[in-house]
Amino acid sequence: IYQNYLIKLFFKKIIIATLIFSLLIFILSIFEEINFFNNLNVSFFFPFLLVLLDTPSTLFLIFPFIFLLSTQFLFIELINKNELDIFKIYSLTNFKIIKILFFSSFIFGLFISLVFYNFSSKLKFIYLDLKNNYTNDNKYLASTTENGLWIKDEINNKIYIINAKNIENDYLNEVTIMEFDKNFQIIRNISADKINTKTTTWVIYKPKIAINNVTTKLDDDMILISHFDSNKINTLFENLSSISLFEINSLIKDYRQIGYSTDEISNHLYKVLLLPFYLSLMTVFSSIIMLNIKRSKPMIFHIILGIMMSVIIYYVNYIFSLLSLTGTIPSLLSILFPLFILFIINTIGLVRINEK
C-alpha cells in the first residue's frame, strides 16, 4: 500500500512539474516563432503548431531537473502532512523511501528514453522540415548518404550539385561538381581530387572540366565562390534531437564515410541511453538534500535550492561535454564521470540517512 502511495504521489508530482515546464517552454518559444514569421505570409496558428512540435524535444533535455524538483515537492508534501513520521512508526525508513523512488525514477526513465525520446525526435524532424520551407537558407542544402557528402548551392543564378567522398579537416576529397543554369540545364562538370573549403572562396586544385563531352585538365587551381565553408559544413548535422534511436546507427555509418567526427553523436547516444540512471541519481540526490535540511524552511527556500543545484549540475555536464568534443577525454567517459561524481555524493549522503 505504501509503495503504491509513494509511486503514485511521485508520478503525480512529475506530471505537474512536466506540465508547468511545458507551459513555460511554450510561452518562451511562441514569442520567438511569432517574431520569426512576423513578415511572412503564414496562418495565425502556424507558429503555435511549430512550438507544439518543438516543445517535447526541449522538455526531454530538462527531465533531470524536472525529477530533481519533483522529488523536492514530494518531500515537501510528506513533511507538511507529517507522513514521514507516520512511515517511521510503521518501520518504513528513509532508505526504503529513497529505494522506492530510485527504482520508480529508473522505470520512468526507461519510458522517457525508449518511447518519449523517439516520439519527440519525430516531432522535432517535422518541426525542422516545416520551418525550413520559410528560411532563407532553404536553397542551400547538405546531406550524407552511402555515396558520401552531397551539397546543393546556388550562386549567381547558377545551381551547383556537389558530391565528395569525404571531408578531412578543411578539405573535400574526390569531388564532383555539376553546374546548372536556373532551368537545370547542365553547363559543365568539374572534378578534382581535393578542394580547400577553409573559407567560402573554395580553391579547386588542378580540376578537370567537362563541357559538351569535351574534358580539359587545368594546370592551375580554380576558384569557386560558395555559401559553405568547412565550419558550416561541419555544423550542418548537429541537430541530433531530430534523429530517433533507430536511425542513429545509420547516421554513424554516414558520418564515418564522409570522415565527419562521430564524437558528438556518440555523446548524444550515450546521454539518451544513460538517462534512466541519471534521473535515478538526481532523485536520490534531491531526496538526500531534502532529508538533511530543517523542516521549518519555507517553500521558496527549497525552490531556490533546487534551481541552484540544477544550474551547478548543468554546468558540470556541460564542461565534461566540451572536454569530450575537444578530444581531451573519451565520449563515454564525459557522460559517465559526472554520473560517477553524483553516485559518490549520493553514497556519502546515504550514510546514516535513517537518522534524519
PDB file of C-alpha atoms in Angstrom, residues 88-298:
ATOM      1  CA  LYS A  88       8.804   5.654  10.640  1.00  0.00           C
ATOM      2  CA  ILE A  89       6.207   4.369  13.113  1.00  0.00           C
ATOM      3  CA  TYR A  90       5.457   1.541  10.692  1.00  0.00           C
ATOM      4  CA  SER A  91       9.185   0.843  10.132  1.00  0.00           C
ATOM      5  CA  LEU A  92       9.373   2.490   6.728  1.00  0.00           C
ATOM      6  CA  THR A  93      12.847   4.020   6.910  1.00  0.00           C
ATOM      7  CA  ASN A  94      14.210   6.916   4.884  1.00  0.00           C
ATOM      8  CA  PHE A  95      16.418   4.467   2.992  1.00  0.00           C
ATOM      9  CA  LYS A  96      13.411   2.377   1.938  1.00  0.00           C
ATOM     10  CA  ILE A  97      11.620   5.509   0.722  1.00  0.00           C
ATOM     11  CA  ILE A  98      14.651   6.540  -1.329  1.00  0.00           C
ATOM     12  CA  LYS A  99      14.948   2.999  -2.746  1.00  0.00           C
ATOM     13  CA  ILE A 100      11.322   3.101  -3.922  1.00  0.00           C
ATOM     14  CA  LEU A 101      11.865   6.493  -5.543  1.00  0.00           C
ATOM     15  CA  PHE A 102      15.124   5.320  -7.127  1.00  0.00           C
ATOM     16  CA  PHE A 103      13.554   2.346  -8.916  1.00  0.00           C
ATOM     17  CA  SER A 104      10.464   4.379  -9.837  1.00  0.00           C
ATOM     18  CA  SER A 105      12.703   7.005 -11.460  1.00  0.00           C
ATOM     19  CA  PHE A 106      14.600   4.302 -13.327  1.00  0.00           C
ATOM     20  CA  ILE A 107      11.386   2.831 -14.776  1.00  0.00           C
ATOM     21  CA  PHE A 108      10.087   6.310 -15.702  1.00  0.00           C
ATOM     22  CA  GLY A 109      13.499   6.979 -17.268  1.00  0.00           C
ATOM     23  CA  LEU A 110      13.296   3.853 -19.431  1.00  0.00           C
ATOM     24  CA  PHE A 111       9.942   5.031 -20.743  1.00  0.00           C
ATOM     25  CA  ILE A 112      11.345   8.508 -21.468  1.00  0.00           C
ATOM     26  CA  SER A 113      14.459   7.141 -23.253  1.00  0.00           C
ATOM     27  CA  LEU A 114      12.801   4.408 -25.301  1.00  0.00           C
ATOM     28  CA  VAL A 115       9.359   5.879 -26.002  1.00  0.00           C
ATOM     29  CA  PHE A 116       9.180   9.592 -25.294  1.00  0.00           C
ATOM     30  CA  TYR A 117      12.533  10.379 -26.953  1.00  0.00           C
ATOM     31  CA  ASN A 118      11.607   8.643 -30.226  1.00  0.00           C
ATOM     32  CA  PHE A 119       8.249  10.419 -30.191  1.00  0.00           C
ATOM     33  CA  SER A 120       9.860  13.825 -29.583  1.00  0.00           C
ATOM     34  CA  SER A 121      12.516  13.231 -32.274  1.00  0.00           C
ATOM     35  CA  LYS A 122       9.813  12.594 -34.877  1.00  0.00           C
ATOM     36  CA  LEU A 123       8.034  15.801 -33.906  1.00  0.00           C
ATOM     37  CA  LYS A 124      11.344  17.688 -33.995  1.00  0.00           C
ATOM     38  CA  PHE A 125      12.013  16.383 -37.507  1.00  0.00           C
ATOM     39  CA  ILE A 126       8.569  17.595 -38.650  1.00  0.00           C
ATOM     40  CA  TYR A 127       9.241  20.959 -36.960  1.00  0.00           C
ATOM     41  CA  LEU A 128      12.558  21.417 -38.786  1.00  0.00           C
ATOM     42  CA  ASP A 129      11.082  20.255 -42.081  1.00  0.00           C
ATOM     43  CA  LEU A 130       8.187  22.736 -41.867  1.00  0.00           C
ATOM     44  CA  LYS A 131      10.305  25.651 -40.708  1.00  0.00           C
ATOM     45  CA  ASN A 132      12.983  25.002 -43.313  1.00  0.00           C
ATOM     46  CA  ASN A 133      10.460  25.952 -46.017  1.00  0.00           C
ATOM     47  CA  TYR A 134      10.477  29.511 -44.659  1.00  0.00           C
ATOM     48  CA  THR A 135      14.195  30.009 -44.071  1.00  0.00           C
ATOM     49  CA  ASN A 136      16.461  31.966 -46.343  1.00  0.00           C
ATOM     50  CA  ASP A 137      18.886  29.034 -46.405  1.00  0.00           C
ATOM     51  CA  ASN A 138      16.378  26.560 -47.805  1.00  0.00           C
ATOM     52  CA  LYS A 139      18.152  26.537 -51.188  1.00  0.00           C
ATOM     53  CA  TYR A 140      21.445  25.685 -49.546  1.00  0.00           C
ATOM     54  CA  LEU A 141      21.187  22.030 -48.519  1.00  0.00           C
ATOM     55  CA  ALA A 142      23.501  19.245 -47.441  1.00  0.00           C
ATOM     56  CA  SER A 143      23.124  15.573 -46.614  1.00  0.00           C
ATOM     57  CA  THR A 144      25.097  12.361 -46.252  1.00  0.00           C
ATOM     58  CA  THR A 145      24.435   9.024 -47.964  1.00  0.00           C
ATOM     59  CA  GLU A 146      26.384   5.852 -48.675  1.00  0.00           C
ATOM     60  CA  ASN A 147      27.802   7.767 -51.662  1.00  0.00           C
ATOM     61  CA  GLY A 148      29.393  10.415 -49.464  1.00  0.00           C
ATOM     62  CA  LEU A 149      28.618  14.065 -48.803  1.00  0.00           C
ATOM     63  CA  TRP A 150      26.146  15.946 -51.029  1.00  0.00           C
ATOM     64  CA  ILE A 151      25.733  19.737 -51.146  1.00  0.00           C
ATOM     65  CA  LYS A 152      23.289  21.866 -53.137  1.00  0.00           C
ATOM     66  CA  ASP A 153      24.270  25.512 -53.539  1.00  0.00           C
ATOM     67  CA  GLU A 154      23.049  28.482 -55.598  1.00  0.00           C
ATOM     68  CA  ILE A 155      25.444  31.192 -56.729  1.00  0.00           C
ATOM     69  CA  ASN A 156      24.696  33.993 -59.241  1.00  0.00           C
ATOM     70  CA  ASN A 157      21.643  32.208 -60.682  1.00  0.00           C
ATOM     71  CA  LYS A 158      23.627  29.017 -61.108  1.00  0.00           C
ATOM     72  CA  ILE A 159      22.888  25.785 -59.258  1.00  0.00           C
ATOM     73  CA  TYR A 160      25.696  23.557 -58.041  1.00  0.00           C
ATOM     74  CA  ILE A 161      25.310  19.918 -57.000  1.00  0.00           C
ATOM     75  CA  ILE A 162      28.480  18.865 -55.191  1.00  0.00           C
ATOM     76  CA  ASN A 163      29.433  15.322 -54.258  1.00  0.00           C
ATOM     77  CA  ALA A 164      32.521  14.470 -52.201  1.00  0.00           C
ATOM     78  CA  LYS A 165      33.754  11.124 -50.928  1.00  0.00           C
ATOM     79  CA  ASN A 166      34.594  12.597 -47.527  1.00  0.00           C
ATOM     80  CA  ILE A 167      35.691  15.688 -45.642  1.00  0.00           C
ATOM     81  CA  GLU A 168      39.051  15.803 -43.907  1.00  0.00           C
ATOM     82  CA  ASN A 169      39.861  18.923 -41.874  1.00  0.00           C
ATOM     83  CA  ASP A 170      39.306  21.797 -44.348  1.00  0.00           C
ATOM     84  CA  TYR A 171      39.405  19.627 -47.479  1.00  0.00           C
ATOM     85  CA  LEU A 172      36.808  17.827 -49.570  1.00  0.00           C
ATOM     86  CA  ASN A 173      38.264  14.735 -51.240  1.00  0.00           C
ATOM     87  CA  GLU A 174      37.374  13.164 -54.620  1.00  0.00           C
ATOM     88  CA  VAL A 175      34.883  15.856 -55.562  1.00  0.00           C
ATOM     89  CA  THR A 176      32.485  16.160 -58.479  1.00  0.00           C
ATOM     90  CA  ILE A 177      30.669  19.466 -59.108  1.00  0.00           C
ATOM     91  CA  MET A 178      27.756  19.666 -61.544  1.00  0.00           C
ATOM     92  CA  GLU A 179      26.954  23.224 -62.607  1.00  0.00           C
ATOM     93  CA  PHE A 180      23.432  24.017 -63.907  1.00  0.00           C
ATOM     94  CA  ASP A 181      21.605  27.146 -65.001  1.00  0.00           C
ATOM     95  CA  LYS A 182      18.406  28.216 -63.235  1.00  0.00           C
ATOM     96  CA  ASN A 183      16.386  25.922 -65.525  1.00  0.00           C
ATOM     97  CA  PHE A 184      18.539  22.947 -64.521  1.00  0.00           C
ATOM     98  CA  GLN A 185      20.252  22.754 -67.905  1.00  0.00           C
ATOM     99  CA  ILE A 186      23.749  21.443 -67.350  1.00  0.00           C
ATOM    100  CA  ILE A 187      26.589  23.873 -68.079  1.00  0.00           C
ATOM    101  CA  ARG A 188      29.672  21.881 -67.110  1.00  0.00           C
ATOM    102  CA  ASN A 189      31.110  19.206 -64.805  1.00  0.00           C
ATOM    103  CA  ILE A 190      34.068  19.936 -62.567  1.00  0.00           C
ATOM    104  CA  SER A 191      36.045  17.153 -60.886  1.00  0.00           C
ATOM    105  CA  ALA A 192      39.063  17.338 -58.593  1.00  0.00           C
ATOM    106  CA  ASP A 193      40.939  15.167 -56.143  1.00  0.00           C
ATOM    107  CA  LYS A 194      40.889  17.855 -53.461  1.00  0.00           C
ATOM    108  CA  ILE A 195      39.200  21.185 -52.693  1.00  0.00           C
ATOM    109  CA  ASN A 196      40.190  23.605 -49.938  1.00  0.00           C
ATOM    110  CA  THR A 197      36.978  24.800 -48.202  1.00  0.00           C
ATOM    111  CA  LYS A 198      38.531  26.710 -45.311  1.00  0.00           C
ATOM    112  CA  THR A 199      36.679  29.846 -46.478  1.00  0.00           C
ATOM    113  CA  THR A 200      33.692  30.413 -48.757  1.00  0.00           C
ATOM    114  CA  THR A 201      36.230  31.037 -51.530  1.00  0.00           C
ATOM    115  CA  TRP A 202      36.980  27.452 -52.484  1.00  0.00           C
ATOM    116  CA  VAL A 203      40.304  26.529 -54.052  1.00  0.00           C
ATOM    117  CA  ILE A 204      39.909  23.643 -56.510  1.00  0.00           C
ATOM    118  CA  TYR A 205      43.284  22.015 -57.098  1.00  0.00           C
ATOM    119  CA  LYS A 206      44.006  21.333 -60.803  1.00  0.00           C
ATOM    120  CA  PRO A 207      40.460  20.394 -61.774  1.00  0.00           C
ATOM    121  CA  LYS A 208      39.133  18.586 -64.838  1.00  0.00           C
ATOM    122  CA  ILE A 209      36.339  20.487 -66.613  1.00  0.00           C
ATOM    123  CA  ALA A 210      33.927  18.724 -68.957  1.00  0.00           C
ATOM    124  CA  ILE A 211      31.793  20.832 -71.346  1.00  0.00           C
ATOM    125  CA  ASN A 212      29.734  19.164 -74.092  1.00  0.00           C
ATOM    126  CA  ASN A 213      31.603  15.883 -73.604  1.00  0.00           C
ATOM    127  CA  VAL A 214      34.961  17.619 -74.048  1.00  0.00           C
ATOM    128  CA  THR A 215      37.219  17.299 -70.981  1.00  0.00           C
ATOM    129  CA  THR A 216      40.035  19.722 -70.220  1.00  0.00           C
ATOM    130  CA  LYS A 217      42.513  19.411 -67.365  1.00  0.00           C
ATOM    131  CA  LEU A 218      43.734  22.703 -65.925  1.00  0.00           C
ATOM    132  CA  ASP A 219      47.334  23.114 -64.805  1.00  0.00           C
ATOM    133  CA  ASP A 220      46.344  25.914 -62.435  1.00  0.00           C
ATOM    134  CA  ASP A 221      43.985  25.964 -59.467  1.00  0.00           C
ATOM    135  CA  MET A 222      40.424  27.199 -59.849  1.00  0.00           C
ATOM    136  CA  ILE A 223      38.427  29.470 -57.558  1.00  0.00           C
ATOM    137  CA  LEU A 224      34.750  28.871 -56.764  1.00  0.00           C
ATOM    138  CA  ILE A 225      32.651  31.137 -54.540  1.00  0.00           C
ATOM    139  CA  SER A 226      30.275  29.201 -52.271  1.00  0.00           C
ATOM    140  CA  HIS A 227      27.897  29.783 -49.364  1.00  0.00           C
ATOM    141  CA  PHE A 228      29.685  26.989 -47.498  1.00  0.00           C
ATOM    142  CA  ASP A 229      32.995  26.747 -45.725  1.00  0.00           C
ATOM    143  CA  SER A 230      34.407  23.869 -43.657  1.00  0.00           C
ATOM    144  CA  ASN A 231      32.945  25.260 -40.416  1.00  0.00           C
ATOM    145  CA  LYS A 232      29.459  25.483 -41.891  1.00  0.00           C
ATOM    146  CA  ILE A 233      29.715  22.004 -43.392  1.00  0.00           C
ATOM    147  CA  ASN A 234      30.809  20.594 -40.042  1.00  0.00           C
ATOM    148  CA  THR A 235      27.807  22.135 -38.270  1.00  0.00           C
ATOM    149  CA  LEU A 236      25.153  21.041 -40.760  1.00  0.00           C
ATOM    150  CA  PHE A 237      24.472  17.782 -38.958  1.00  0.00           C
ATOM    151  CA  GLU A 238      24.409  18.920 -35.334  1.00  0.00           C
ATOM    152  CA  ASN A 239      20.643  18.844 -34.706  1.00  0.00           C
ATOM    153  CA  LEU A 240      20.635  15.328 -33.320  1.00  0.00           C
ATOM    154  CA  SER A 241      17.400  15.766 -31.371  1.00  0.00           C
ATOM    155  CA  SER A 242      15.501  15.061 -34.615  1.00  0.00           C
ATOM    156  CA  ILE A 243      17.138  11.631 -35.006  1.00  0.00           C
ATOM    157  CA  SER A 244      15.431   8.634 -33.404  1.00  0.00           C
ATOM    158  CA  LEU A 245      17.345   5.820 -31.708  1.00  0.00           C
ATOM    159  CA  PHE A 246      16.568   3.568 -34.660  1.00  0.00           C
ATOM    160  CA  GLU A 247      18.278   5.976 -37.084  1.00  0.00           C
ATOM    161  CA  ILE A 248      21.416   6.712 -35.061  1.00  0.00           C
ATOM    162  CA  ASN A 249      23.430   3.653 -36.185  1.00  0.00           C
ATOM    163  CA  SER A 250      22.797   4.511 -39.823  1.00  0.00           C
ATOM    164  CA  LEU A 251      23.827   8.115 -39.159  1.00  0.00           C
ATOM    165  CA  ILE A 252      27.078   6.999 -37.516  1.00  0.00           C
ATOM    166  CA  LYS A 253      27.950   4.978 -40.651  1.00  0.00           C
ATOM    167  CA  ASP A 254      27.212   8.006 -42.849  1.00  0.00           C
ATOM    168  CA  TYR A 255      29.401  10.243 -40.679  1.00  0.00           C
ATOM    169  CA  ARG A 256      32.302   7.821 -40.862  1.00  0.00           C
ATOM    170  CA  GLN A 257      32.006   7.506 -44.649  1.00  0.00           C
ATOM    171  CA  ILE A 258      32.494  11.244 -45.133  1.00  0.00           C
ATOM    172  CA  GLY A 259      35.192  11.487 -42.451  1.00  0.00           C
ATOM    173  CA  TYR A 260      32.992  13.522 -40.117  1.00  0.00           C
ATOM    174  CA  SER A 261      33.643  13.092 -36.388  1.00  0.00           C
ATOM    175  CA  THR A 262      31.171  10.835 -34.574  1.00  0.00           C
ATOM    176  CA  ASP A 263      32.088  12.172 -31.116  1.00  0.00           C
ATOM    177  CA  GLU A 264      29.057  14.415 -30.860  1.00  0.00           C
ATOM    178  CA  ILE A 265      26.577  11.794 -31.982  1.00  0.00           C
ATOM    179  CA  SER A 266      28.202   9.274 -29.606  1.00  0.00           C
ATOM    180  CA  ASN A 267      27.750  11.760 -26.769  1.00  0.00           C
ATOM    181  CA  HIS A 268      24.124  12.171 -27.747  1.00  0.00           C
ATOM    182  CA  LEU A 269      23.510   8.418 -27.891  1.00  0.00           C
ATOM    183  CA  TYR A 270      25.141   7.805 -24.508  1.00  0.00           C
ATOM    184  CA  LYS A 271      23.085  10.575 -22.923  1.00  0.00           C
ATOM    185  CA  VAL A 272      19.834   9.071 -24.189  1.00  0.00           C
ATOM    186  CA  LEU A 273      20.702   5.515 -23.120  1.00  0.00           C
ATOM    187  CA  LEU A 274      22.062   6.514 -19.704  1.00  0.00           C
ATOM    188  CA  LEU A 275      19.186   8.874 -18.921  1.00  0.00           C
ATOM    189  CA  PRO A 276      17.379   6.358 -16.618  1.00  0.00           C
ATOM    190  CA  PHE A 277      20.477   6.189 -14.382  1.00  0.00           C
ATOM    191  CA  TYR A 278      20.829   9.973 -14.464  1.00  0.00           C
ATOM    192  CA  LEU A 279      17.205  10.506 -13.435  1.00  0.00           C
ATOM    193  CA  SER A 280      17.508   7.938 -10.648  1.00  0.00           C
ATOM    194  CA  LEU A 281      20.664   9.543  -9.262  1.00  0.00           C
ATOM    195  CA  MET A 282      19.068  13.000  -9.431  1.00  0.00           C
ATOM    196  CA  THR A 283      16.083  11.688  -7.478  1.00  0.00           C
ATOM    197  CA  VAL A 284      18.323  10.199  -4.788  1.00  0.00           C
ATOM    198  CA  PHE A 285      20.397  13.387  -4.644  1.00  0.00           C
ATOM    199  CA  SER A 286      17.296  15.541  -4.184  1.00  0.00           C
ATOM    200  CA  SER A 287      15.937  13.143  -1.535  1.00  0.00           C
ATOM    201  CA  ILE A 288      19.157  13.332   0.491  1.00  0.00           C
ATOM    202  CA  ILE A 289      19.140  17.126   0.338  1.00  0.00           C
ATOM    203  CA  MET A 290      15.514  17.280   1.475  1.00  0.00           C
ATOM    204  CA  LEU A 291      16.084  14.892   4.391  1.00  0.00           C
ATOM    205  CA  ASN A 292      19.134  16.844   5.589  1.00  0.00           C
ATOM    206  CA  ILE A 293      17.623  20.334   5.822  1.00  0.00           C
ATOM    207  CA  LYS A 294      15.421  21.661   8.588  1.00  0.00           C
ATOM    208  CA  ARG A 295      11.726  21.044   8.098  1.00  0.00           C
ATOM    209  CA  SER A 296      10.897  24.589   9.116  1.00  0.00           C
ATOM    210  CA  LYS A 297      12.451  26.059   5.962  1.00  0.00           C
ATOM    211  CA  PRO A 298       9.902  27.840   3.709  1.00  0.00           C
TER     212      PRO A 298
END
